[in-house]
PDB file of C-alpha atoms in Angstrom:
ATOM      1  CA  UNK I   1       6.750   2.107  -8.180  1.00 76.00           C
ATOM      2  CA  UNK I   2      10.166   2.896  -6.815  1.00 81.00           C
ATOM      3  CA  UNK I   3       9.544   6.524  -7.746  1.00 81.00           C
ATOM      4  CA  UNK I   4       6.898   6.832  -5.016  1.00 85.00           C
ATOM      5  CA  UNK I   5       9.366   5.373  -2.493  1.00 86.00           C
ATOM      6  CA  UNK I   6      12.023   7.841  -3.631  1.00 82.00           C
ATOM      7  CA  UNK I   7       9.566  10.724  -3.508  1.00 85.00           C
ATOM      8  CA  UNK I   8       7.978  10.054  -0.108  1.00 89.00           C
ATOM      9  CA  UNK I   9      10.879   8.520   1.837  1.00 86.00           C
ATOM     10  CA  UNK I  10      13.549  11.156   1.298  1.00 88.00           C
ATOM     11  CA  UNK I  11      14.632  11.325   4.914  1.00 91.00           C
ATOM     12  CA  UNK I  12      17.459   8.789   5.409  1.00 90.00           C
ATOM     13  CA  UNK I  13      15.653   7.209   8.355  1.00 91.00           C
ATOM     14  CA  UNK I  14      12.259   6.951   6.668  1.00 93.00           C
ATOM     15  CA  UNK I  15      10.831   3.750   5.281  1.00 94.00           C
ATOM     16  CA  UNK I  16       7.726   2.282   3.717  1.00 92.00           C
ATOM     17  CA  UNK I  17       5.187  -0.328   4.745  1.00 94.00           C
ATOM     18  CA  UNK I  18       3.849  -3.078   2.491  1.00 92.00           C
ATOM     19  CA  UNK I  19       2.489  -6.617   2.459  1.00 92.00           C
ATOM     20  CA  UNK I  20       4.873  -9.538   1.943  1.00 91.00           C
ATOM     21  CA  UNK I  21       3.179 -10.176  -1.410  1.00 88.00           C
ATOM     22  CA  UNK I  22       3.852  -6.658  -2.698  1.00 87.00           C
ATOM     23  CA  UNK I  23       4.921  -6.406  -6.332  1.00 82.00           C
ATOM     24  CA  UNK I  24       7.957  -4.396  -5.201  1.00 80.00           C
ATOM     25  CA  UNK I  25       9.165  -7.250  -3.031  1.00 78.00           C
ATOM     26  CA  UNK I  26       8.453 -10.156  -5.347  1.00 80.00           C
ATOM     27  CA  UNK I  27       9.011  -8.839  -8.863  1.00 80.00           C
ATOM     28  CA  UNK I  28      11.445  -5.917  -8.747  1.00 74.00           C
ATOM     29  CA  UNK I  29      14.588  -7.630  -7.456  1.00 75.00           C
ATOM     30  CA  UNK I  30      14.959  -5.452  -4.351  1.00 75.00           C
ATOM     31  CA  UNK I  31      15.396  -2.297  -6.447  1.00 79.00           C
ATOM     32  CA  UNK I  32      14.200  -0.172  -3.495  1.00 75.00           C
ATOM     33  CA  UNK I  33      17.178  -1.458  -1.525  1.00 72.00           C
ATOM     34  CA  UNK I  34      19.823  -1.360  -4.249  1.00 68.00           C
ATOM     35  CA  UNK I  35      18.854   1.969  -5.800  1.00 77.00           C
ATOM     36  CA  UNK I  36      17.249   3.871  -2.935  1.00 77.00           C
ATOM     37  CA  UNK I  37      18.890   2.311   0.128  1.00 79.00           C
ATOM     38  CA  UNK I  38      15.470   1.692   1.705  1.00 81.00           C
ATOM     39  CA  UNK I  39      14.303  -1.364   3.608  1.00 85.00           C
ATOM     40  CA  UNK I  40      10.560  -1.829   4.011  1.00 90.00           C
ATOM     41  CA  UNK I  41       8.562  -2.804   7.031  1.00 89.00           C
ATOM     42  CA  UNK I  42       6.789  -5.945   5.824  1.00 92.00           C
ATOM     43  CA  UNK I  43       3.405  -7.166   7.007  1.00 93.00           C
ATOM     44  CA  UNK I  44       3.626 -10.938   6.942  1.00 93.00           C
ATOM     45  CA  UNK I  45       0.078 -12.298   6.727  1.00 91.00           C
ATOM     46  CA  UNK I  46      -1.650 -14.700   4.369  1.00 92.00           C
ATOM     47  CA  UNK I  47      -4.606 -12.322   4.044  1.00 92.00           C
ATOM     48  CA  UNK I  48      -5.018  -8.851   2.513  1.00 91.00           C
ATOM     49  CA  UNK I  49      -3.914  -5.824   4.483  1.00 93.00           C
ATOM     50  CA  UNK I  50      -6.413  -4.629   7.065  1.00 96.00           C
ATOM     51  CA  UNK I  51      -6.789  -1.510   9.124  1.00 98.00           C
ATOM     52  CA  UNK I  52      -5.715  -3.344  12.284  1.00 97.00           C
ATOM     53  CA  UNK I  53      -2.511  -4.792  10.781  1.00 96.00           C
ATOM     54  CA  UNK I  54      -1.547  -1.401   9.378  1.00 97.00           C
ATOM     55  CA  UNK I  55      -2.332   0.360  12.664  1.00 98.00           C
ATOM     56  CA  UNK I  56      -0.166  -2.123  14.551  1.00 96.00           C
ATOM     57  CA  UNK I  57       2.747  -1.584  12.142  1.00 96.00           C
ATOM     58  CA  UNK I  58       2.459   2.201  12.261  1.00 96.00           C
ATOM     59  CA  UNK I  59       2.398   2.092  16.060  1.00 96.00           C
ATOM     60  CA  UNK I  60       5.583   0.035  16.152  1.00 94.00           C
ATOM     61  CA  UNK I  61       7.576   2.055  13.624  1.00 92.00           C
ATOM     62  CA  UNK I  62       7.359   5.853  13.506  1.00 91.00           C
ATOM     63  CA  UNK I  63       9.800   5.941  10.576  1.00 94.00           C
ATOM     64  CA  UNK I  64       7.093   4.783   8.141  1.00 97.00           C
ATOM     65  CA  UNK I  65       6.270   7.599   5.722  1.00 96.00           C
ATOM     66  CA  UNK I  66       4.611   5.590   2.960  1.00 95.00           C
ATOM     67  CA  UNK I  67       2.076   2.778   2.802  1.00 97.00           C
ATOM     68  CA  UNK I  68       1.934   0.744  -0.414  1.00 94.00           C
ATOM     69  CA  UNK I  69      -1.212  -1.351  -0.639  1.00 94.00           C
ATOM     70  CA  UNK I  70      -1.839  -3.637  -3.603  1.00 91.00           C
ATOM     71  CA  UNK I  71      -5.513  -3.651  -4.559  1.00 88.00           C
ATOM     72  CA  UNK I  72      -6.443  -6.313  -5.414  1.00 81.00           C
ATOM     73  CA  UNK I  73      -3.693  -8.459  -3.883  1.00 79.00           C
ATOM     74  CA  UNK I  74      -2.460 -10.340  -6.946  1.00 83.00           C
ATOM     75  CA  UNK I  75      -0.417 -12.952  -5.115  1.00 83.00           C
ATOM     76  CA  UNK I  76      -3.292 -13.639  -2.702  1.00 87.00           C
ATOM     77  CA  UNK I  77      -5.656 -14.730  -5.463  1.00 82.00           C
ATOM     78  CA  UNK I  78      -7.067 -11.286  -6.193  1.00 82.00           C
ATOM     79  CA  UNK I  79      -8.418 -10.797  -2.679  1.00 83.00           C
ATOM     80  CA  UNK I  80      -9.292  -7.290  -1.565  1.00 87.00           C
ATOM     81  CA  UNK I  81      -8.954  -5.048   1.427  1.00 92.00           C
ATOM     82  CA  UNK I  82     -12.551  -4.106   2.268  1.00 92.00           C
ATOM     83  CA  UNK I  83     -13.729  -0.656   1.254  1.00 92.00           C
ATOM     84  CA  UNK I  84     -14.594   0.152   4.874  1.00 95.00           C
ATOM     85  CA  UNK I  85     -11.004  -0.699   5.844  1.00 96.00           C
ATOM     86  CA  UNK I  86      -9.673   1.426   2.970  1.00 95.00           C
ATOM     87  CA  UNK I  87     -11.591   4.397   4.381  1.00 97.00           C
ATOM     88  CA  UNK I  88     -10.212   3.788   7.878  1.00 98.00           C
ATOM     89  CA  UNK I  89      -6.700   3.360   6.445  1.00 98.00           C
ATOM     90  CA  UNK I  90      -7.103   6.648   4.579  1.00 98.00           C
ATOM     91  CA  UNK I  91      -7.991   8.463   7.813  1.00 98.00           C
ATOM     92  CA  UNK I  92      -5.198   6.771   9.730  1.00 98.00           C
ATOM     93  CA  UNK I  93      -2.604   7.727   7.120  1.00 98.00           C
ATOM     94  CA  UNK I  94      -3.770  11.346   7.089  1.00 98.00           C
ATOM     95  CA  UNK I  95      -3.656  11.429  10.891  1.00 97.00           C
ATOM     96  CA  UNK I  96      -0.110   9.975  10.938  1.00 97.00           C
ATOM     97  CA  UNK I  97       1.183  11.934   7.927  1.00 97.00           C
ATOM     98  CA  UNK I  98       1.817   8.719   5.979  1.00 98.00           C
ATOM     99  CA  UNK I  99       1.385   8.832   2.208  1.00 96.00           C
ATOM    100  CA  UNK I 100      -1.176   6.211   1.116  1.00 97.00           C
ATOM    101  CA  UNK I 101      -0.297   4.717  -2.267  1.00 94.00           C
ATOM    102  CA  UNK I 102      -2.310   1.983  -3.962  1.00 93.00           C
ATOM    103  CA  UNK I 103      -0.690  -0.323  -6.474  1.00 89.00           C
ATOM    104  CA  UNK I 104      -3.765  -0.444  -8.675  1.00 80.00           C
ATOM    105  CA  UNK I 105      -2.402  -2.306 -11.682  1.00 78.00           C
ATOM    106  CA  UNK I 106      -5.488  -4.519 -11.508  1.00 81.00           C
ATOM    107  CA  UNK I 107      -7.864  -1.945  -9.987  1.00 80.00           C
ATOM    108  CA  UNK I 108     -10.479  -2.621 -12.676  1.00 79.00           C
ATOM    109  CA  UNK I 109     -10.935  -6.101 -11.203  1.00 78.00           C
ATOM    110  CA  UNK I 110     -11.765  -4.532  -7.838  1.00 76.00           C
ATOM    111  CA  UNK I 111     -14.510  -2.260  -9.112  1.00 72.00           C
ATOM    112  CA  UNK I 112     -17.131  -5.005  -9.105  1.00 71.00           C
ATOM    113  CA  UNK I 113     -16.381  -6.142  -5.565  1.00 73.00           C
ATOM    114  CA  UNK I 114     -18.737  -5.742  -2.627  1.00 76.00           C
ATOM    115  CA  UNK I 115     -21.724  -6.136  -4.983  1.00 76.00           C
ATOM    116  CA  UNK I 116     -20.483  -3.330  -7.215  1.00 75.00           C
ATOM    117  CA  UNK I 117     -21.283  -0.824  -4.487  1.00 80.00           C
ATOM    118  CA  UNK I 118     -18.093   1.175  -5.097  1.00 82.00           C
ATOM    119  CA  UNK I 119     -16.936   2.710  -8.356  1.00 84.00           C
ATOM    120  CA  UNK I 120     -13.392   3.093  -9.630  1.00 85.00           C
ATOM    121  CA  UNK I 121     -13.663   6.753  -8.700  1.00 88.00           C
ATOM    122  CA  UNK I 122     -14.550   5.752  -5.122  1.00 88.00           C
ATOM    123  CA  UNK I 123     -11.558   3.421  -4.957  1.00 87.00           C
ATOM    124  CA  UNK I 124      -9.199   6.016  -6.382  1.00 88.00           C
ATOM    125  CA  UNK I 125     -10.504   8.606  -3.945  1.00 92.00           C
ATOM    126  CA  UNK I 126      -9.287   6.794  -0.831  1.00 95.00           C
ATOM    127  CA  UNK I 127      -5.561   7.132  -1.543  1.00 96.00           C
ATOM    128  CA  UNK I 128      -3.027   9.890  -2.113  1.00 96.00           C
ATOM    129  CA  UNK I 129      -1.705   8.262  -5.284  1.00 94.00           C
ATOM    130  CA  UNK I 130      -2.317   5.170  -7.368  1.00 91.00           C
ATOM    131  CA  UNK I 131      -0.353   3.232  -9.942  1.00 89.00           C
ATOM    132  CA  UNK I 132      -2.454   1.896 -12.807  1.00 86.00           C
TER     133      UNK I 132
END
């Protein structure tokens, strides 16, 4: 996933936003820092990312050019950001010119959520890019 950081945070002052349980932070030995010289803005909550937490972070740091959202949140027991929040996050990112990337390594687990109301295609349609 470092390739999306490299691609979207080319400006030396730019950074990315993610949850404290992000795969990049926990399982990739700070590669974004060592290889790309980037330090993330980290949302430190015990719940999945929400529109309001992302909005607050974007308001406090204009250098954010990339949002990485894990869906589902593996380290939070497979919990999900609601589909309605994903849609609001999509609009917010477009409005702020922030690339919205979903770490969707387990996206198939999310397709049955919210009573199966949303398909994989729906989930993939809310972001600019997705890792699967």
